[in-house]
Amino acid sequence: MMKKNSKLMFLSLFACIFTAGQTNAQERKAPSYPLITHNPNFSIWSNTDKLNASTTTHWTGADHSLLGLISVDGNIYRFLGKEEASYKTILETSDEKPYTVAYIETAPQGDWKSVGYTNIGWKTGSAPIGDDAKQVKTLWKSDHIWVRRNFNITNPASINELLLKMNHDDNVEVYLNGKKVYEKEGWTSTFQYFPISKGDLKTGKNTIAIHLANTAGGRYLDFGLVDKQKDNAARIQLAEQKNVEVTATQTVYNFTCGKADLKLTFTSPLIMSDLGILSRPVSYISYQVQSNDAKSHAVKVFLSASSNIAVYRPSQEVSAQKYATAKLAVLKTGTTEQPVLQKGADDMRIDWGYFYVAAPKSSNAVQFITHGNAAADAFRNGTSASTVSKGRSLALNTVIPFGTVGKTPVERFIALGYDEVLSIQYFKRNLRPWWNTSGKETIEGQLTAAADQYKEIMQKCDTFNKSVYADALRSGGEEYAHLCALAYRQSIAAHTLVKSPEGEILWLSKENNSGGFINTVDVTYPSAPLYLIYNPSLLQGMLNGIFYFSESGKYPHPWAAHDLGTYPIANGQTYGEPMPVEESGNMVILTAAITKAQGNTSYAKKHWKTLTTWTDYLVKEGLDPKTQLCTDDFAGHLARNANLSVKAIVGIACYAQMAETLGYTETAKKYRSIAESMVPKWIEMADAGDHYALTFDNKNTWSQKYNLVWDKVLVLNLFPQKIYDTETKYYLTKQNKFGIPLDSRKAYTKNDWILWTATFAPTEEEFKALVHPVYIHAIETESRVPLNDFYDSKTGIRENFKGRSVVGGFYMKLFNDKLNKK
């Protein structure tokens, strides 16, 4: 037992830590801040609370640098981003230059790590090495591989900072001249840079030796060495960030920059009621400057946008140009290769189409192109000549002169756009983005319209932001409203809008950081509430492709498919196995939700035959599901899953509800009776006294029954209130700092499901008690990525997943209140 005074000391220490955490929580508004958010390709974030503390990134974590500087009477301050790290190649990786290695797949004899080792019996192969024949030059399919690479260095002392550049899958040990310099259990999904000592290099011959072990999944190795160059960060003052605010469509920062104040606003006008504006791939960066000392000051603002925004890997060559239209000054960049729709993957950036930076001619903007590492110096030195038009990691630079600024605010803006040219391959047919379905539009036209409508769109966004927040505040309180604001752009920006060859809307999600699948049904399912509120036709656009897949005969099964491929290639399911009850239940439930939200039956009627097939499958297999995956597939296969059974029962009742609305009275009675008859059986199998079990065969387990929420939201009146009371009371005994675990197996949780579970809580107090830890996670988690939905409920650290659309599920409580006019 702890001694009394020790216990008091512990509690005091805990109080101090808690207070410090609370102070930090007051400063932070998000784990990552959305800046430019349109679709999975055009999605730029800041992963630090201070905008000028880090380089801005793509949602995947790759640098997509936006650098912002302001000159006030010649004093320069950095307010946006940091200069990208600049690397000089010492030893090339395969994306820079082909190279070979010696390798062996059985444990080598002798000191295989040393420089003088002789590679007798070893093979020679080209990099990269791995098990995917489409991506590698040397196939490796065993559990272990040992690799050696010799190289020469003439002057190690001239190196500024030595880094190992490597992409590996999975466990790796790296030796430089016999000394272990790096070790990691796990894998990377792209090149990463690891500091090592340049003192371990020798003049003349050197050797890198690597042991790579495969424990699960894929195999991959590519490596080299780089010299990290000195940057100019220390020579530029930092603007003082006063605050940041995140709303549905905007992120707003306020800075003090010496004798001037700067209000910086990033606007992605994702207004779902207007598909023209929603699909227009243009965001705004607005600058409002005023004096803070009642005097006048000479001000100009500088934006440098990296050409890496238009590449998959920084080693790809780009071309860039400067030109003008009748109303705009424009910079444009894209890869010289332009491999349009030639690949699909999860950790991928677009390397086709073109990125644009545009400013109204009326702002007298000056634009020029430089190498990335020369951009800040050019602004500081007052030079504005373009020095390059082709190369790697170029900078698109724009200077906006504000003239003399006093206490009256002066506002200017820059528009950033991306023309994908072709966005999606849909069953072998390439589709243009929605805004250019006709093929007659131009990106210059979109940029011009965005500039002409600037004031109107800013007003629309402001009005919409206030409406979203006020509605969420009334529905669930301040913490809930904050979560809804964080979720809005993230969810939308995980989709692409196109029109199918059949003329239907397709609102296709990318399963970000969890496989990269396109139009995954069990990703559509949790994200649905957001779209049911603001434009149910977009939810139809998430179901249309799955209906087509079945109704065209391309997916000849009596259950719904899991996905349509790997983004952006939608030619058919690529996930390894079906989730029959999961996906069929999802499709039926969501069609019923659309029917209620729109107040008409046309969509259900159009797909009635398919819905009937899926519902009959639920009747046959849903009550006591066999071993199979559900949406929480990371937890593995599970038989007799009580929550999956709820989905089937609710799905059958949803079908009956739609039948009733369609006037199919006898069908409605039949399926309603089936659903009702299943409920007491479910209760008997799941009842564990003070809670209901995870699986019917083990009463010592428990789980969140988030699928029950539709019984309340769609007013199905299937399950007795006692179940909701009992489950909610039990959940509150299982709370950890960052939320209720998903179930009794592990501490991990899913915040989208917590918000669904909270929605059926019997009281407002219980709802807020369940939501509070999710809010705390958003503002305290160590995982500084676009809001992740899968994390450890005790530590708050990300298990996996980031930037996913499923956070649209946060809107379930608001959808329920709006639908049922609460």
PDB file of N, CA and C in Angstrom, residues 419-476:
ATOM      1  N   ASP A 419      -5.935  20.898 -61.617  1.00  0.00           N
ATOM      2  CA  ASP A 419      -6.675  20.282 -62.721  1.00  0.00           C
ATOM      3  C   ASP A 419      -6.145  18.863 -62.911  1.00  0.00           C
ATOM      4  N   GLU A 420      -6.955  17.869 -62.507  1.00  0.00           N
ATOM      5  CA  GLU A 420      -6.536  16.480 -62.650  1.00  0.00           C
ATOM      6  C   GLU A 420      -6.647  15.988 -64.093  1.00  0.00           C
ATOM      7  N   VAL A 421      -7.352  16.727 -64.935  1.00  0.00           N
ATOM      8  CA  VAL A 421      -7.608  16.372 -66.341  1.00  0.00           C
ATOM      9  C   VAL A 421      -8.527  15.143 -66.391  1.00  0.00           C
ATOM     10  N   LEU A 422      -8.054  14.009 -65.875  1.00  0.00           N
ATOM     11  CA  LEU A 422      -8.880  12.819 -65.697  1.00  0.00           C
ATOM     12  C   LEU A 422      -8.758  12.383 -64.246  1.00  0.00           C
ATOM     13  N   SER A 423      -9.879  12.116 -63.584  1.00  0.00           N
ATOM     14  CA  SER A 423      -9.871  11.881 -62.142  1.00  0.00           C
ATOM     15  C   SER A 423      -9.957  10.418 -61.749  1.00  0.00           C
ATOM     16  N   ILE A 424     -10.818   9.662 -62.427  1.00  0.00           N
ATOM     17  CA  ILE A 424     -11.159   8.308 -62.002  1.00  0.00           C
ATOM     18  C   ILE A 424     -11.251   7.396 -63.214  1.00  0.00           C
ATOM     19  N   GLN A 425     -10.784   6.152 -63.066  1.00  0.00           N
ATOM     20  CA  GLN A 425     -11.086   5.127 -64.057  1.00  0.00           C
ATOM     21  C   GLN A 425     -12.206   4.264 -63.487  1.00  0.00           C
ATOM     22  N   TYR A 426     -13.348   4.243 -64.174  1.00  0.00           N
ATOM     23  CA  TYR A 426     -14.557   3.589 -63.679  1.00  0.00           C
ATOM     24  C   TYR A 426     -14.955   2.493 -64.643  1.00  0.00           C
ATOM     25  N   PHE A 427     -14.687   1.244 -64.248  1.00  0.00           N
ATOM     26  CA  PHE A 427     -14.954   0.087 -65.096  1.00  0.00           C
ATOM     27  C   PHE A 427     -14.408   0.321 -66.513  1.00  0.00           C
ATOM     28  N   LYS A 428     -13.100   0.623 -66.507  1.00  0.00           N
ATOM     29  CA  LYS A 428     -12.270   0.772 -67.720  1.00  0.00           C
ATOM     30  C   LYS A 428     -12.516   2.063 -68.486  1.00  0.00           C
ATOM     31  N   ARG A 429     -13.411   2.924 -67.974  1.00  0.00           N
ATOM     32  CA  ARG A 429     -13.665   4.188 -68.661  1.00  0.00           C
ATOM     33  C   ARG A 429     -13.127   5.342 -67.826  1.00  0.00           C
ATOM     34  N   ASN A 430     -12.332   6.197 -68.436  1.00  0.00           N
ATOM     35  CA  ASN A 430     -11.720   7.317 -67.723  1.00  0.00           C
ATOM     36  C   ASN A 430     -12.696   8.479 -67.628  1.00  0.00           C
ATOM     37  N   LEU A 431     -12.868   8.989 -66.420  1.00  0.00           N
ATOM     38  CA  LEU A 431     -13.843  10.050 -66.172  1.00  0.00           C
ATOM     39  C   LEU A 431     -13.163  11.364 -65.822  1.00  0.00           C
ATOM     40  N   ARG A 432     -13.669  12.442 -66.413  1.00  0.00           N
ATOM     41  CA  ARG A 432     -13.195  13.778 -66.068  1.00  0.00           C
ATOM     42  C   ARG A 432     -13.764  14.198 -64.718  1.00  0.00           C
ATOM     43  N   PRO A 433     -13.158  15.176 -64.088  1.00  0.00           N
ATOM     44  CA  PRO A 433     -13.746  15.703 -62.849  1.00  0.00           C
ATOM     45  C   PRO A 433     -15.116  16.310 -63.129  1.00  0.00           C
ATOM     46  N   TRP A 434     -15.961  16.340 -62.110  1.00  0.00           N
ATOM     47  CA  TRP A 434     -17.343  16.805 -62.255  1.00  0.00           C
ATOM     48  C   TRP A 434     -17.424  18.175 -62.910  1.00  0.00           C
ATOM     49  N   TRP A 435     -16.550  19.080 -62.522  1.00  0.00           N
ATOM     50  CA  TRP A 435     -16.621  20.451 -63.026  1.00  0.00           C
ATOM     51  C   TRP A 435     -16.353  20.515 -64.527  1.00  0.00           C
ATOM     52  N   ASN A 436     -15.754  19.471 -65.072  1.00  0.00           N
ATOM     53  CA  ASN A 436     -15.470  19.449 -66.504  1.00  0.00           C
ATOM     54  C   ASN A 436     -16.024  18.187 -67.158  1.00  0.00           C
ATOM     55  N   THR A 437     -17.186  17.749 -66.709  1.00  0.00           N
ATOM     56  CA  THR A 437     -17.828  16.565 -67.290  1.00  0.00           C
ATOM     57  C   THR A 437     -17.997  16.711 -68.803  1.00  0.00           C
ATOM     58  N   SER A 438     -18.311  17.906 -69.240  1.00  0.00           N
ATOM     59  CA  SER A 438     -18.544  18.144 -70.677  1.00  0.00           C
ATOM     60  C   SER A 438     -17.267  18.109 -71.495  1.00  0.00           C
ATOM     61  N   GLY A 439     -16.125  18.334 -70.843  1.00  0.00           N
ATOM     62  CA  GLY A 439     -14.854  18.436 -71.558  1.00  0.00           C
ATOM     63  C   GLY A 439     -14.634  19.785 -72.206  1.00  0.00           C
ATOM     64  N   LYS A 440     -15.572  20.715 -71.973  1.00  0.00           N
ATOM     65  CA  LYS A 440     -15.483  22.036 -72.600  1.00  0.00           C
ATOM     66  C   LYS A 440     -15.015  23.126 -71.646  1.00  0.00           C
ATOM     67  N   GLU A 441     -14.924  22.784 -70.357  1.00  0.00           N
ATOM     68  CA  GLU A 441     -14.473  23.778 -69.374  1.00  0.00           C
ATOM     69  C   GLU A 441     -12.949  23.819 -69.319  1.00  0.00           C
ATOM     70  N   THR A 442     -12.414  24.882 -68.732  1.00  0.00           N
ATOM     71  CA  THR A 442     -10.963  24.981 -68.539  1.00  0.00           C
ATOM     72  C   THR A 442     -10.680  25.341 -67.091  1.00  0.00           C
ATOM     73  N   ILE A 443      -9.500  24.999 -66.639  1.00  0.00           N
ATOM     74  CA  ILE A 443      -9.123  25.369 -65.273  1.00  0.00           C
ATOM     75  C   ILE A 443      -9.001  26.883 -65.147  1.00  0.00           C
ATOM     76  N   GLU A 444      -8.574  27.537 -66.231  1.00  0.00           N
ATOM     77  CA  GLU A 444      -8.511  29.001 -66.191  1.00  0.00           C
ATOM     78  C   GLU A 444      -9.901  29.590 -65.977  1.00  0.00           C
ATOM     79  N   GLY A 445     -10.906  28.960 -66.575  1.00  0.00           N
ATOM     80  CA  GLY A 445     -12.276  29.410 -66.362  1.00  0.00           C
ATOM     81  C   GLY A 445     -12.703  29.223 -64.915  1.00  0.00           C
ATOM     82  N   GLN A 446     -12.307  28.112 -64.317  1.00  0.00           N
ATOM     83  CA  GLN A 446     -12.634  27.858 -62.918  1.00  0.00           C
ATOM     84  C   GLN A 446     -11.919  28.853 -61.994  1.00  0.00           C
ATOM     85  N   LEU A 447     -10.668  29.123 -62.273  1.00  0.00           N
ATOM     86  CA  LEU A 447      -9.908  30.084 -61.465  1.00  0.00           C
ATOM     87  C   LEU A 447     -10.491  31.489 -61.593  1.00  0.00           C
ATOM     88  N   THR A 448     -10.892  31.837 -62.797  1.00  0.00           N
ATOM     89  CA  THR A 448     -11.480  33.167 -63.015  1.00  0.00           C
ATOM     90  C   THR A 448     -12.816  33.290 -62.295  1.00  0.00           C
ATOM     91  N   ALA A 449     -13.648  32.256 -62.404  1.00  0.00           N
ATOM     92  CA  ALA A 449     -14.933  32.277 -61.703  1.00  0.00           C
ATOM     93  C   ALA A 449     -14.724  32.365 -60.197  1.00  0.00           C
ATOM     94  N   ALA A 450     -13.729  31.646 -59.691  1.00  0.00           N
ATOM     95  CA  ALA A 450     -13.434  31.696 -58.261  1.00  0.00           C
ATOM     96  C   ALA A 450     -13.021  33.100 -57.839  1.00  0.00           C
ATOM     97  N   ALA A 451     -12.222  33.757 -58.668  1.00  0.00           N
ATOM     98  CA  ALA A 451     -11.792  35.123 -58.350  1.00  0.00           C
ATOM     99  C   ALA A 451     -12.960  36.106 -58.442  1.00  0.00           C
ATOM    100  N   ASP A 452     -13.773  35.982 -59.492  1.00  0.00           N
ATOM    101  CA  ASP A 452     -14.915  36.889 -59.655  1.00  0.00           C
ATOM    102  C   ASP A 452     -15.923  36.744 -58.518  1.00  0.00           C
ATOM    103  N   GLN A 453     -16.076  35.539 -58.013  1.00  0.00           N
ATOM    104  CA  GLN A 453     -17.077  35.267 -56.978  1.00  0.00           C
ATOM    105  C   GLN A 453     -16.500  35.303 -55.563  1.00  0.00           C
ATOM    106  N   TYR A 454     -15.299  35.827 -55.418  1.00  0.00           N
ATOM    107  CA  TYR A 454     -14.589  35.763 -54.134  1.00  0.00           C
ATOM    108  C   TYR A 454     -15.440  36.286 -52.969  1.00  0.00           C
ATOM    109  N   LYS A 455     -15.941  37.509 -53.076  1.00  0.00           N
ATOM    110  CA  LYS A 455     -16.696  38.095 -51.958  1.00  0.00           C
ATOM    111  C   LYS A 455     -17.971  37.306 -51.670  1.00  0.00           C
ATOM    112  N   GLU A 456     -18.647  36.902 -52.731  1.00  0.00           N
ATOM    113  CA  GLU A 456     -19.887  36.143 -52.578  1.00  0.00           C
ATOM    114  C   GLU A 456     -19.623  34.805 -51.879  1.00  0.00           C
ATOM    115  N   ILE A 457     -18.551  34.128 -52.286  1.00  0.00           N
ATOM    116  CA  ILE A 457     -18.245  32.820 -51.697  1.00  0.00           C
ATOM    117  C   ILE A 457     -17.785  32.972 -50.252  1.00  0.00           C
ATOM    118  N   MET A 458     -17.006  34.005 -49.966  1.00  0.00           N
ATOM    119  CA  MET A 458     -16.588  34.233 -48.572  1.00  0.00           C
ATOM    120  C   MET A 458     -17.812  34.437 -47.676  1.00  0.00           C
ATOM    121  N   GLN A 459     -18.802  35.154 -48.179  1.00  0.00           N
ATOM    122  CA  GLN A 459     -20.011  35.389 -47.388  1.00  0.00           C
ATOM    123  C   GLN A 459     -20.785  34.086 -47.202  1.00  0.00           C
ATOM    124  N   LYS A 460     -20.892  33.297 -48.272  1.00  0.00           N
ATOM    125  CA  LYS A 460     -21.573  32.007 -48.170  1.00  0.00           C
ATOM    126  C   LYS A 460     -20.899  31.112 -47.138  1.00  0.00           C
ATOM    127  N   CYS A 461     -19.588  31.080 -47.178  1.00  0.00           N
ATOM    128  CA  CYS A 461     -18.845  30.228 -46.242  1.00  0.00           C
ATOM    129  C   CYS A 461     -19.041  30.705 -44.804  1.00  0.00           C
ATOM    130  N   ASP A 462     -18.991  32.002 -44.603  1.00  0.00           N
ATOM    131  CA  ASP A 462     -19.169  32.541 -43.257  1.00  0.00           C
ATOM    132  C   ASP A 462     -20.556  32.185 -42.707  1.00  0.00           C
ATOM    133  N   THR A 463     -21.566  32.365 -43.538  1.00  0.00           N
ATOM    134  CA  THR A 463     -22.933  32.038 -43.118  1.00  0.00           C
ATOM    135  C   THR A 463     -23.070  30.551 -42.830  1.00  0.00           C
ATOM    136  N   PHE A 464     -22.499  29.733 -43.697  1.00  0.00           N
ATOM    137  CA  PHE A 464     -22.587  28.288 -43.522  1.00  0.00           C
ATOM    138  C   PHE A 464     -21.845  27.831 -42.272  1.00  0.00           C
ATOM    139  N   ASN A 465     -20.642  28.356 -42.069  1.00  0.00           N
ATOM    140  CA  ASN A 465     -19.862  27.997 -40.881  1.00  0.00           C
ATOM    141  C   ASN A 465     -20.648  28.257 -39.597  1.00  0.00           C
ATOM    142  N   LYS A 466     -21.264  29.431 -39.548  1.00  0.00           N
ATOM    143  CA  LYS A 466     -22.032  29.795 -38.356  1.00  0.00           C
ATOM    144  C   LYS A 466     -23.237  28.875 -38.170  1.00  0.00           C
ATOM    145  N   SER A 467     -23.869  28.508 -39.278  1.00  0.00           N
ATOM    146  CA  SER A 467     -25.039  27.637 -39.207  1.00  0.00           C
ATOM    147  C   SER A 467     -24.664  26.246 -38.714  1.00  0.00           C
ATOM    148  N   VAL A 468     -23.586  25.678 -39.259  1.00  0.00           N
ATOM    149  CA  VAL A 468     -23.140  24.348 -38.841  1.00  0.00           C
ATOM    150  C   VAL A 468     -22.823  24.340 -37.352  1.00  0.00           C
ATOM    151  N   TYR A 469     -22.068  25.350 -36.916  1.00  0.00           N
ATOM    152  CA  TYR A 469     -21.665  25.385 -35.509  1.00  0.00           C
ATOM    153  C   TYR A 469     -22.874  25.562 -34.592  1.00  0.00           C
ATOM    154  N   ALA A 470     -23.769  26.465 -34.960  1.00  0.00           N
ATOM    155  CA  ALA A 470     -24.946  26.719 -34.118  1.00  0.00           C
ATOM    156  C   ALA A 470     -25.826  25.475 -34.009  1.00  0.00           C
ATOM    157  N   ASP A 471     -26.011  24.771 -35.127  1.00  0.00           N
ATOM    158  CA  ASP A 471     -26.826  23.564 -35.109  1.00  0.00           C
ATOM    159  C   ASP A 471     -26.184  22.482 -34.245  1.00  0.00           C
ATOM    160  N   ALA A 472     -24.870  22.291 -34.412  1.00  0.00           N
ATOM    161  CA  ALA A 472     -24.166  21.268 -33.630  1.00  0.00           C
ATOM    162  C   ALA A 472     -24.138  21.636 -32.147  1.00  0.00           C
ATOM    163  N   LEU A 473     -24.019  22.928 -31.869  1.00  0.00           N
ATOM    164  CA  LEU A 473     -24.016  23.398 -30.481  1.00  0.00           C
ATOM    165  C   LEU A 473     -25.348  23.076 -29.807  1.00  0.00           C
ATOM    166  N   ARG A 474     -26.437  23.361 -30.502  1.00  0.00           N
ATOM    167  CA  ARG A 474     -27.759  23.047 -29.950  1.00  0.00           C
ATOM    168  C   ARG A 474     -27.950  21.546 -29.773  1.00  0.00           C
ATOM    169  N   SER A 475     -27.380  20.790 -30.688  1.00  0.00           N
ATOM    170  CA  SER A 475     -27.575  19.344 -30.671  1.00  0.00           C
ATOM    171  C   SER A 475     -26.769  18.656 -29.587  1.00  0.00           C
ATOM    172  N   GLY A 476     -25.513  19.099 -29.389  1.00  0.00           N
ATOM    173  CA  GLY A 476     -24.657  18.334 -28.480  1.00  0.00           C
ATOM    174  C   GLY A 476     -23.721  19.101 -27.592  1.00  0.00           C
TER     175      GLY A 476
END
